[in-house]
Short mmCIF file of C-alpha atoms in Angstrom, two decimals:
data_model
loop_
_atom_site.label_atom_id
_atom_site.label_comp_id
_atom_site.label_asym_id
_atom_site.label_seq_id
_atom_site.Cartn_x
_atom_site.Cartn_y
_atom_site.Cartn_z
CA MET A 1 0.00 0.00 0.00
CA GLY A 2 1.50 3.36 -1.08
CA ILE A 3 2.14 6.14 1.39
CA PHE A 4 -0.24 8.48 -0.46
CA PHE A 5 -3.04 5.95 -0.32
CA SER A 6 -2.33 5.21 3.36
CA TYR A 7 -2.50 8.87 4.38
CA ILE A 8 -5.55 9.60 2.26
CA LEU A 9 -7.32 6.51 3.60
CA ALA A 10 -6.51 7.45 7.21
CA TYR A 11 -7.61 11.05 6.62
CA THR A 12 -10.86 9.93 4.97
CA LEU A 13 -11.68 7.46 7.74
CA ILE A 14 -11.06 10.06 10.45
CA ILE A 15 -13.29 12.58 8.68
CA ILE A 16 -16.03 9.98 8.23
CA PHE A 17 -15.77 9.08 11.92
CA LEU A 18 -15.95 12.74 12.98
CA VAL A 19 -18.92 13.46 10.74
CA PHE A 20 -20.81 10.42 11.98
CA ALA A 21 -19.91 11.18 15.59
CA VAL A 22 -21.16 14.78 15.38
CA ASP A 23 -24.20 13.70 13.42
CA TYR A 24 -24.98 11.12 16.11
CA ILE A 25 -24.56 13.72 18.87
CA ASN A 26 -26.85 16.14 17.05
CA TYR A 27 -29.33 13.34 16.47
CA LYS A 28 -29.36 12.50 20.18
CA ASN A 29 -29.82 16.14 21.09
CA SER A 30 -32.65 16.53 18.58
CA LEU A 31 -34.45 13.55 20.11
CA LYS A 32 -34.78 15.43 23.36
CA TYR A 33 -36.60 18.28 21.70
CA PHE A 34 -38.49 16.74 18.83
CA ASN A 35 -39.87 13.44 20.15
CA THR A 36 -43.67 13.42 20.40
CA ILE A 37 -46.39 11.08 21.61
CA ASP A 38 -46.74 9.89 18.00
CA ASN A 39 -43.35 8.20 18.30
CA VAL A 40 -44.83 5.89 20.94
CA ILE A 41 -48.24 5.50 19.30
CA ASN A 42 -46.52 4.26 16.14
CA HIS A 43 -45.73 1.07 18.07
CA ASN A 44 -49.39 0.11 18.07
CA GLU A 45 -48.74 -3.65 18.26
CA TYR A 46 -46.79 -3.25 21.50
CA LEU A 47 -49.40 -0.92 23.01
CA ILE A 48 -52.44 -3.11 22.37
CA ASN A 49 -50.55 -6.13 23.74
CA ASP A 50 -49.30 -4.23 26.82
CA LEU A 51 -45.66 -4.86 25.76
CA TYR A 52 -44.41 -1.42 26.73
CA ASN A 53 -40.85 -2.50 27.47
CA LYS A 54 -40.39 -3.41 23.81
CA ILE A 55 -40.87 0.16 22.62
CA PRO A 56 -37.38 1.42 21.57
CA LYS A 57 -36.09 4.02 23.97
CA ASN A 58 -34.81 6.20 21.14
CA ASP A 59 -38.41 6.82 20.19
CA TYR A 60 -38.97 8.70 23.44
CA TYR A 61 -35.37 9.67 24.26
CA GLY A 62 -35.37 12.54 26.78
CA CYS A 63 -39.09 12.09 27.38
CA ASN A 64 -41.29 9.86 29.57
CA PHE A 65 -44.71 8.24 29.41
CA ILE A 66 -47.10 6.47 31.76
CA VAL A 67 -49.99 4.12 31.01
CA TYR A 68 -53.16 3.94 33.15
CA ASP A 69 -55.96 1.40 33.15
CA GLU A 70 -59.64 2.39 32.94
CA ASN A 71 -59.65 3.13 36.70
CA TYR A 72 -56.64 5.46 36.32
CA ASN A 73 -54.31 3.07 38.07
CA PRO A 74 -50.79 3.23 36.62
CA ILE A 75 -49.72 -0.08 35.00
CA PHE A 76 -46.46 1.06 33.38
CA THR A 77 -44.16 4.06 33.63
CA THR A 78 -40.76 4.86 32.18
CA ASP A 79 -39.79 6.67 35.40
CA ASP A 80 -41.45 5.89 38.73
CA ASP A 81 -40.77 9.36 40.17
CA PHE A 82 -41.46 11.43 37.07
CA PHE A 83 -45.27 11.44 37.30
CA ASN A 84 -45.59 11.76 41.12
CA ASP A 85 -47.64 14.96 40.87
CA LEU A 86 -50.04 13.49 38.31
CA ASN A 87 -53.24 11.78 39.54
CA ALA A 88 -56.60 10.71 38.20
CA ASP A 89 -58.25 14.09 38.91
CA ASN A 90 -55.69 15.89 36.78
CA ILE A 91 -55.71 13.71 33.65
CA GLU A 92 -58.92 15.36 32.48
CA PHE A 93 -56.97 18.61 31.98
CA ILE A 94 -54.43 17.02 29.64
CA VAL A 95 -55.20 17.66 25.96
CA ASP A 96 -55.83 14.61 23.77
CA ASN A 97 -53.24 14.25 21.02
CA THR A 98 -55.94 13.84 18.34
CA SER A 99 -57.46 17.25 19.02
CA ASN A 100 -54.52 19.21 17.61
CA THR A 101 -55.11 21.76 20.36
CA SER A 102 -53.47 22.99 23.51
CA TYR A 103 -54.28 25.34 26.37
CA LYS A 104 -53.00 28.86 26.38
CA VAL A 105 -53.01 30.90 29.60
CA TYR A 106 -53.25 34.70 29.47
CA TYR A 107 -52.76 36.85 32.59
CA LEU A 108 -55.37 39.63 33.16
CA ASP A 109 -54.80 42.74 35.26
CA ASN A 110 -58.02 42.40 37.27
CA ASP A 111 -58.62 40.83 40.68
CA GLU A 112 -61.92 39.31 39.67
CA ARG A 113 -60.71 38.20 36.25
CA ALA A 114 -57.05 37.22 36.76
CA TYR A 115 -56.58 34.48 34.13
CA LEU A 116 -57.93 33.66 30.69
CA VAL A 117 -57.50 30.05 29.59
CA ALA A 118 -58.26 29.40 25.91
CA LEU A 119 -57.95 26.49 23.56
CA VAL A 120 -55.32 27.06 20.91
CA LYS A 121 -55.63 25.29 17.55
CA ASP A 122 -52.72 25.47 15.14
CA ASN A 123 -51.31 28.20 17.42
CA GLU A 124 -54.33 30.44 16.95
CA ILE A 125 -57.18 31.15 19.39
CA ASN A 126 -60.55 29.81 18.24
CA ASN A 127 -62.16 32.70 16.42
CA GLU A 128 -65.56 32.17 18.08
CA LEU A 129 -64.04 31.99 21.58
CA GLN A 130 -66.51 29.29 22.62
CA SER A 131 -63.88 27.28 24.48
CA TYR A 132 -62.34 29.45 27.09
CA LEU A 133 -62.21 29.83 30.82
CA ILE A 134 -61.84 32.88 33.08
CA LEU A 135 -60.38 32.44 36.57
CA ASN A 136 -59.83 34.80 39.46
CA LYS A 137 -56.74 34.80 41.62
CA ASN A 138 -58.20 32.00 43.77
CA LEU A 139 -58.58 29.85 40.65
CA GLU A 140 -62.35 30.06 40.88
CA ILE A 141 -64.18 29.89 37.58
CA VAL A 142 -65.92 33.18 36.89
CA GLY A 143 -66.72 32.74 33.18
CA GLY A 144 -66.36 30.66 30.04
CA ASP A 145 -67.54 27.28 28.82
CA LEU A 146 -64.51 25.10 29.59
CA PHE A 147 -64.92 22.59 32.44
CA SER A 148 -68.52 23.70 33.03
CA ASP A 149 -69.00 21.00 35.66
CA LYS A 150 -66.39 22.60 37.92
CA LYS A 151 -66.46 25.71 40.05
CA SER A 152 -62.74 26.00 40.63
CA LEU A 153 -59.40 24.43 39.70
CA SER A 154 -56.73 23.03 41.92
CA SER A 155 -53.22 24.34 41.82
CA ASP A 156 -51.97 21.20 39.99
CA GLN A 157 -54.79 21.41 37.46
CA PHE A 158 -53.93 25.02 36.73
CA LYS A 159 -50.26 24.09 36.43
CA ILE A 160 -51.20 21.48 33.79
CA LEU A 161 -52.92 24.24 31.83
CA GLU A 162 -49.81 26.41 32.28
CA LYS A 163 -47.52 23.45 31.39
CA ASN A 164 -45.91 23.91 34.77
CA LEU A 165 -46.98 20.76 36.59
CA ILE A 166 -43.76 19.09 35.38
CA ILE A 167 -41.48 22.03 34.71
CA GLY A 168 -40.21 22.15 31.12
CA TYR A 169 -42.53 19.42 29.83
CA ASP A 170 -45.80 19.43 27.91
CA LEU A 171 -48.32 16.66 28.61
CA LYS A 172 -50.40 14.93 25.96
CA LYS A 173 -52.67 11.89 26.32
CA CYS A 174 -53.99 9.13 24.13
CA GLN A 175 -56.85 6.72 24.88
CA TYR A 176 -57.15 3.31 23.25
CA LEU A 177 -58.32 -0.29 23.83
CA ASN A 178 -55.93 -3.17 24.30
CA TYR A 179 -56.33 -6.72 22.92
CA ASN A 180 -58.92 -7.48 25.70
CA ASN A 181 -60.90 -4.35 24.89
CA GLU A 182 -59.72 -2.82 28.13
CA LYS A 183 -59.36 0.93 28.21
CA ARG A 184 -55.87 2.39 28.39
CA ILE A 185 -54.81 6.01 28.89
CA LEU A 186 -51.27 6.87 27.79
CA VAL A 187 -49.85 10.17 29.06
CA PHE A 188 -46.73 11.40 27.32
CA ALA A 189 -44.43 14.12 28.69
CA ASN A 190 -42.23 15.71 26.00
CA ILE A 191 -39.94 18.69 26.41
CA ASP A 192 -41.80 21.93 25.85
CA LEU A 193 -39.35 23.56 23.49
CA THR A 194 -39.13 27.30 24.05
CA GLU A 195 -37.80 29.70 21.47
CA SER A 196 -34.54 30.08 23.38
CA GLN A 197 -34.15 26.29 23.63
CA TYR A 198 -34.82 25.92 19.92
CA LEU A 199 -32.25 28.58 19.06
CA ASN A 200 -29.84 26.99 21.49
CA SER A 201 -30.25 23.59 19.81
CA ILE A 202 -29.51 25.20 16.43
CA ASP A 203 -26.45 26.92 17.88
CA ASN A 204 -25.22 23.64 19.35
CA TYR A 205 -25.74 21.95 16.00
CA ASN A 206 -23.72 24.64 14.22
CA ILE A 207 -21.02 24.68 16.88
CA ASN A 208 -20.54 20.93 16.50
CA PHE A 209 -20.02 21.30 12.77
CA TYR A 210 -17.69 24.27 13.23
CA ILE A 211 -15.64 22.02 15.48
CA ILE A 212 -15.58 19.41 12.70
CA TYR A 213 -14.37 21.98 10.18
CA ILE A 214 -11.61 23.11 12.52
CA LEU A 215 -10.57 19.51 13.20
CA ILE A 216 -10.55 18.74 9.47
CA VAL A 217 -8.30 21.74 8.80
CA VAL A 218 -6.00 20.73 11.65
CA LEU A 219 -5.90 17.17 10.35
CA MET A 220 -5.12 18.40 6.84
CA ILE A 221 -2.21 20.47 8.13
CA LEU A 222 -0.94 17.65 10.35
CA ILE A 223 -1.20 14.99 7.65
CA SER A 224 0.39 17.35 5.10
CA LEU A 225 3.35 17.93 7.42
CA LEU A 226 3.73 14.20 8.12
CA LEU A 227 3.40 13.39 4.44
CA LYS A 228 5.94 16.05 3.51
CA ARG A 229 8.42 14.75 6.08
CA ASN A 230 8.05 11.16 4.94
CA LEU A 231 8.19 12.06 1.26
CA LEU A 232 11.32 14.16 1.68
CA LYS A 233 12.93 11.31 3.56
CA LYS A 234 11.95 8.74 0.96
CA ILE A 235 12.83 10.75 -2.15
CA GLN A 236 16.16 11.98 -0.80
CA PRO A 237 18.00 8.97 -2.30
CA ILE A 238 16.60 9.88 -5.73
CA ASN A 239 17.76 13.49 -5.34
CA LYS A 240 21.23 12.34 -4.31
CA ALA A 241 21.37 10.01 -7.31
CA ILE A 242 20.43 12.84 -9.69
CA LEU A 243 23.02 15.22 -8.19
CA SER A 244 25.67 12.50 -8.32
CA TYR A 245 24.86 11.71 -11.94
CA LYS A 246 24.94 15.41 -12.82
CA LYS A 247 28.38 15.78 -11.23
CA SER A 248 30.17 12.63 -12.28
CA GLY A 249 27.89 10.69 -14.63
CA GLU A 250 27.71 7.91 -12.05
CA TYR A 251 25.37 7.18 -9.16
CA LYS A 252 24.60 4.56 -6.54
CA ILE A 253 21.22 4.03 -4.94
CA ASN A 254 19.66 1.68 -2.41
CA ASP A 255 16.30 0.56 -3.84
CA GLU A 256 15.07 -0.42 -0.37
CA ALA A 257 15.42 3.18 0.83
CA ILE A 258 13.09 4.48 -1.88
CA LEU A 259 9.40 4.91 -1.24
CA GLY A 260 7.40 2.29 -3.10
CA ASP A 261 5.35 4.95 -4.89
CA TYR A 262 8.58 6.45 -6.28
CA LYS A 263 10.27 3.27 -7.45
CA ILE A 264 8.68 3.73 -10.84
CA ILE A 265 10.30 7.19 -11.00
CA MET A 266 13.66 5.69 -10.11
CA ASP A 267 13.17 3.02 -12.75
CA SER A 268 12.41 5.76 -15.28
CA PHE A 269 15.51 7.67 -14.14
CA GLN A 270 17.64 4.58 -14.58
CA ASP A 271 16.16 3.99 -18.04
CA LEU A 272 16.85 7.64 -18.88
CA THR A 273 20.47 7.43 -17.78
CA LYS A 274 20.93 4.26 -19.83
CA GLU A 275 19.37 5.97 -22.85
CA LEU A 276 21.51 9.08 -22.35
CA LYS A 277 24.58 6.91 -22.05
CA LYS A 278 23.64 5.03 -25.21
CA ASN A 279 22.96 8.30 -27.04
CA GLN A 280 26.31 9.62 -25.95
CA GLU A 281 28.00 6.43 -27.13
CA ASP A 282 26.11 6.69 -30.44
CA LYS A 283 27.22 10.30 -30.87
CA GLU A 284 30.83 9.37 -30.15
CA ARG A 285 30.59 6.43 -32.55
CA ILE A 286 28.94 8.59 -35.23
CA ILE A 287 31.69 11.18 -34.92
CA ALA A 288 34.36 8.50 -35.06
CA ASP A 289 32.73 6.70 -37.99
CA ILE A 290 32.02 9.83 -39.99
CA SER A 291 35.59 10.95 -39.38
CA HIS A 292 36.74 7.57 -40.67
CA ASP A 293 34.40 7.70 -43.67
CA LEU A 294 35.40 11.29 -44.50
CA LYS A 295 39.09 10.48 -44.28
CA THR A 296 39.09 8.28 -47.39
CA PRO A 297 37.41 10.69 -49.85
CA LEU A 298 39.25 13.71 -48.42
CA THR A 299 42.59 11.89 -48.69
CA SER A 300 41.79 11.03 -52.30
CA ILE A 301 40.75 14.62 -53.05
CA ILE A 302 43.99 15.95 -51.53
CA GLY A 303 46.08 13.42 -53.44
CA TYR A 304 44.40 13.97 -56.80
CA SER A 305 44.34 17.76 -56.42
CA ASN A 306 48.04 17.86 -55.43
CA ALA A 307 48.90 15.75 -58.44
CA LEU A 308 46.99 18.13 -60.70
CA ALA A 309 48.45 21.20 -59.02
CA ASN A 310 52.00 19.89 -59.45
CA ASN A 311 51.44 18.97 -63.12
CA ILE A 312 52.46 15.35 -62.59
CA VAL A 313 49.29 13.94 -64.15
CA ASP A 314 49.28 12.96 -67.80
CA ILE A 315 47.04 15.31 -69.77
CA ASN A 316 44.96 12.36 -70.91
CA LYS A 317 44.22 11.39 -67.28
CA GLN A 318 43.47 14.89 -65.95
CA GLN A 319 39.76 14.60 -66.77
CA THR A 320 39.64 11.27 -64.96
CA TYR A 321 41.28 12.83 -61.90
CA LEU A 322 38.83 15.72 -61.94
CA GLN A 323 35.93 13.25 -62.18
CA LEU A 324 37.30 11.28 -59.21
CA ILE A 325 37.73 14.50 -57.21
CA ASN A 326 34.10 15.39 -57.97
CA GLU A 327 32.82 11.94 -56.94
CA LYS A 328 34.80 11.97 -53.70
CA ALA A 329 33.58 15.52 -52.93
CA ILE A 330 29.97 14.44 -53.53
CA LEU A 331 30.50 11.44 -51.23
CA ALA A 332 31.94 13.64 -48.47
CA ASN A 333 29.14 16.16 -48.94
CA ASN A 334 26.51 13.38 -48.69
CA LEU A 335 28.08 12.16 -45.46
CA LEU A 336 27.98 15.66 -43.96
CA ASN A 337 24.41 16.21 -45.15
CA SER A 338 23.37 12.94 -43.54
CA LEU A 339 24.97 14.01 -40.28
CA VAL A 340 23.22 17.41 -40.40
CA GLU A 341 19.87 15.81 -41.16
CA TYR A 342 20.30 13.22 -38.41
CA SER A 343 21.15 15.96 -35.89
CA LYS A 344 18.20 18.04 -37.04
CA ILE A 345 15.55 15.37 -36.64
CA ASN A 346 17.01 14.32 -33.28
CA HIS A 347 16.63 17.83 -31.89
CA PRO A 348 13.84 17.96 -29.22
CA GLU A 349 12.29 21.06 -30.81
CA TYR A 350 12.02 19.51 -34.27
CA ARG A 351 8.42 19.49 -35.54
CA LEU A 352 6.88 17.58 -38.41
CA ASN A 353 5.07 19.41 -41.19
CA LEU A 354 1.99 17.17 -41.18
CA GLU A 355 -0.63 17.09 -43.92
CA THR A 356 -3.38 14.71 -44.97
CA ILE A 357 -2.21 12.65 -47.96
CA ASN A 358 -3.72 9.96 -50.18
CA ILE A 359 -0.97 7.40 -49.59
CA CYS A 360 -1.89 5.33 -52.66
CA GLU A 361 -1.48 8.30 -54.98
CA LEU A 362 1.74 9.37 -53.23
CA ILE A 363 3.42 5.98 -53.78
CA ARG A 364 2.23 5.72 -57.39
CA ASN A 365 3.58 9.19 -58.21
CA TYR A 366 6.88 8.37 -56.52
CA VAL A 367 7.36 5.20 -58.58
CA ILE A 368 6.62 7.19 -61.74
CA SER A 369 9.16 9.84 -60.72
CA ILE A 370 12.01 7.31 -60.28
CA TYR A 371 11.14 5.12 -63.26
CA GLU A 372 13.90 6.58 -65.48
CA ARG A 373 16.50 6.14 -62.73
CA ILE A 374 15.40 2.51 -62.29
CA SER A 375 15.59 1.86 -66.04
CA GLN A 376 19.11 3.36 -66.31
CA LYS A 377 20.32 0.92 -63.64
CA GLY A 378 18.72 -1.96 -65.53
CA PHE A 379 16.22 -2.63 -62.74
CA LEU A 380 12.65 -3.81 -63.13
CA VAL A 381 9.72 -2.68 -61.02
CA GLU A 382 6.57 -4.42 -59.81
CA VAL A 383 3.76 -2.37 -58.24
CA ASP A 384 0.69 -3.57 -56.36
CA ILE A 385 -1.06 -0.34 -55.26
CA PRO A 386 -4.87 -0.28 -55.05
CA GLU A 387 -6.91 2.40 -56.81
CA GLU A 388 -8.70 3.14 -53.55
CA LYS A 389 -8.25 6.37 -51.61
CA HIS A 390 -6.54 5.90 -48.24
CA LEU A 391 -5.85 9.12 -46.30
CA VAL A 392 -3.05 9.34 -43.76
CA GLU A 393 -1.42 12.21 -41.88
CA LEU A 394 2.32 12.56 -42.44
CA ASP A 395 5.20 14.86 -43.39
CA LYS A 396 5.27 14.35 -47.14
CA SER A 397 8.89 15.35 -47.84
CA LEU A 398 10.29 13.32 -44.93
CA PHE A 399 8.22 10.28 -45.80
CA LEU A 400 9.44 10.38 -49.40
CA ARG A 401 12.99 10.60 -48.00
CA VAL A 402 12.32 7.33 -46.15
CA ILE A 403 11.26 5.55 -49.33
CA ASP A 404 14.08 7.11 -51.33
CA ASN A 405 16.71 5.92 -48.84
CA ILE A 406 15.46 2.34 -49.10
CA VAL A 407 15.33 2.50 -52.90
CA ASP A 408 18.79 4.11 -53.13
CA ASN A 409 20.33 1.28 -51.10
CA SER A 410 18.66 -1.26 -53.34
CA LEU A 411 19.87 0.45 -56.53
CA LYS A 412 23.38 0.90 -55.17
CA TYR A 413 24.09 -2.58 -53.89
CA ASN A 414 22.16 -4.90 -56.21
CA PRO A 415 23.06 -6.03 -59.75
CA SER A 416 21.30 -5.11 -62.96
CA GLY A 417 18.11 -7.13 -63.54
CA THR A 418 16.96 -6.84 -59.92
CA THR A 419 13.24 -6.24 -59.47
CA LEU A 420 12.00 -3.54 -57.08
CA TYR A 421 8.66 -4.31 -55.45
CA PHE A 422 6.04 -1.92 -54.01
CA LYS A 423 2.83 -3.13 -52.38
CA LEU A 424 0.22 -1.32 -50.28
CA GLU A 425 -2.74 -2.76 -48.41
CA ALA A 426 -5.17 -1.53 -45.74
CA GLU A 427 -5.56 -3.36 -42.43
CA ASN A 428 -7.98 -2.13 -39.74
CA ASN A 429 -6.57 1.25 -38.61
CA ALA A 430 -3.24 0.91 -40.41
CA ILE A 431 -1.75 0.96 -43.90
CA LEU A 432 0.92 -1.64 -44.68
CA LEU A 433 3.54 -0.54 -47.20
CA TYR A 434 5.93 -3.20 -48.49
CA ILE A 435 9.18 -2.20 -50.28
CA GLY A 436 11.52 -4.98 -51.36
CA ASP A 437 13.80 -6.45 -54.01
CA ASN A 438 14.98 -9.86 -55.17
CA GLY A 439 18.66 -8.86 -55.13
CA VAL A 440 21.55 -10.19 -53.04
CA GLY A 441 19.63 -10.04 -49.74
CA ILE A 442 20.86 -9.20 -46.23
CA ASP A 443 23.25 -11.29 -44.17
CA ALA A 444 21.44 -12.93 -41.24
CA GLU A 445 24.11 -11.75 -38.76
CA ILE A 446 23.30 -8.07 -39.21
CA LYS A 447 19.53 -8.11 -39.74
CA GLU A 448 19.02 -7.10 -36.10
CA ARG A 449 21.32 -4.08 -36.50
CA ILE A 450 20.42 -2.65 -39.86
CA PHE A 451 18.73 0.45 -38.40
CA GLU A 452 21.74 1.42 -36.29
CA PRO A 453 23.92 4.33 -37.44
CA PHE A 454 27.05 3.41 -39.38
CA ILE A 455 26.96 -0.32 -39.95
CA THR A 456 30.60 -0.54 -40.94
CA SER A 457 31.31 -4.23 -41.47
CA ASN A 458 32.26 -5.25 -44.97
CA THR A 459 29.37 -7.69 -44.97
CA ALA A 460 26.98 -4.90 -44.23
CA ARG A 461 28.40 -2.67 -46.94
CA SER A 462 28.06 -5.43 -49.51
CA ALA A 463 24.68 -6.58 -48.32
CA ASN A 464 22.36 -3.86 -49.45
CA LEU A 465 22.92 -1.58 -46.44
CA GLY A 466 25.62 0.86 -47.32
CA SER A 467 27.40 3.12 -44.86
CA GLY A 468 26.46 6.31 -43.10
CA LEU A 469 23.14 7.21 -41.46
CA GLY A 470 20.64 6.27 -44.16
CA LEU A 471 18.59 3.51 -42.48
CA SER A 472 18.95 4.99 -39.00
CA ILE A 473 17.39 8.19 -40.38
CA VAL A 474 14.62 6.08 -41.90
CA LYS A 475 13.90 4.55 -38.50
CA LYS A 476 13.99 7.94 -36.76
CA ILE A 477 11.69 9.67 -39.27
CA LEU A 478 9.11 6.92 -38.99
CA ALA A 479 9.34 6.98 -35.19
CA LEU A 480 8.55 10.70 -35.24
CA HIS A 481 5.34 9.79 -37.11
CA ASP A 482 4.61 6.93 -34.68
CA PHE A 483 5.06 4.58 -37.65
CA ASP A 484 7.09 1.38 -37.53
CA ILE A 485 9.46 -0.36 -39.93
CA LYS A 486 10.90 -3.85 -39.87
CA LEU A 487 12.32 -6.55 -42.08
CA VAL A 488 9.95 -9.40 -42.95
CA ASP A 489 10.57 -12.71 -44.65
CA ASP A 490 9.26 -13.21 -48.17
CA LYS A 491 9.62 -16.27 -50.42
CA LYS A 492 10.04 -14.28 -53.64
CA TYR A 493 11.92 -11.19 -52.46
CA LYS A 494 15.11 -11.64 -50.44
CA THR A 495 14.88 -8.15 -48.92
CA MET A 496 11.46 -6.90 -47.81
CA PHE A 497 10.79 -3.86 -45.61
CA LEU A 498 7.37 -3.43 -44.02
CA ILE A 499 6.32 0.08 -43.02
CA LYS A 500 3.23 0.14 -40.79
CA ILE A 501 1.44 3.48 -41.13
CA THR A 502 -1.05 4.02 -38.33
CA ARG A 503 -4.07 6.25 -38.84
CA ASP A 504 -6.99 7.44 -36.70
#
């Protein structure tokens, strides 16, 4: 498991835990304020079977209820001491939960009419004011139609109307029949949520989440610091290796000291250093080989020109010497041009001049353009190019250079009567271009190396490859296009190149 994944997983799990913990705390707090008698009534099957202990406590968390029989004898209570002040005479003054009403007490500034008790429905006084009660300071009824069978109220009865019998709680009742058709009266005491309590619960809810946000920020900072420390420790060996390589071209590294997530970077660095080393070796070999190849024509040019300058050449041979000087100069110039072109296309800022080309037409026109050159060498040509239109994106001039290099090698190192072969076919999302000849073929020992710069063995020079950078340039140009080239076996043609041209 990578260090990034480990830290992110730990951070995520901690955040999830904190969120759930705060959410659970807020849920518990909300139960105190928002549980109602309906939470208990919903467990109808337990109520009618007198199985009160099976009602989940979360459904009345922070609240209490008591159940009476038809004679107002308590048969179950959630708290034996909670309902001490409640008796049979007082239950009448508790509002039934189905009525959607409650009592509202108003204080009057009059000795004879001290209190107004009214029924409130949906938090509004009944417009007709038919259900109200007026009490004096002695709690004697002096007006109204509520409790018409009574002349006065007791202190506890008045407290029930004021919601002060059990301070901070509102009482509601529910009457029902159990499985034996016996009457049951359930009295539920839930917290009477005041405006300040409601606002306080909201504040607590917000405070809890502010705490979470602060903890998350702290955790982010802490984990970032820990991650930074561990990463710096683990990538230090890579940094040392880079600095060592920059200074001396050599480096040593302990793979076990590298963070697992960064081993792929170290592998890439090692591959890069190997490639840089190989490129450097190739450059040194190219310089050495081109120096060697230039030495012969330049030596000849110097020798022939000195002979001409010193008038030691027979007049009949002077033209021959001049022709040899010209040929050697052309050879040296071609070598230098190849080196310049190879350097140019290997430059990281080199860009292809891409255009959309009908590859079939391009190859046909090329064969037509070189037909005279082929005929002068005594070569034959066989073409298998379809009349269809196949569009590909490529750099036209560079791609023609690829084909020309292959053809030039064939013309240069094969005898008269050799047949050049061109074939093109479409395959899925690629075009396959075959270029071959039935000449002397390629020695098996160097087939694997034909695209390397400067194949200098005599076998290579006599086996259709030539010297210089020709086929290495071919490989490089095609690689820039994301095309591929390889040698393939063919029964009829001893040398057969296959260029795979990918297309979208």
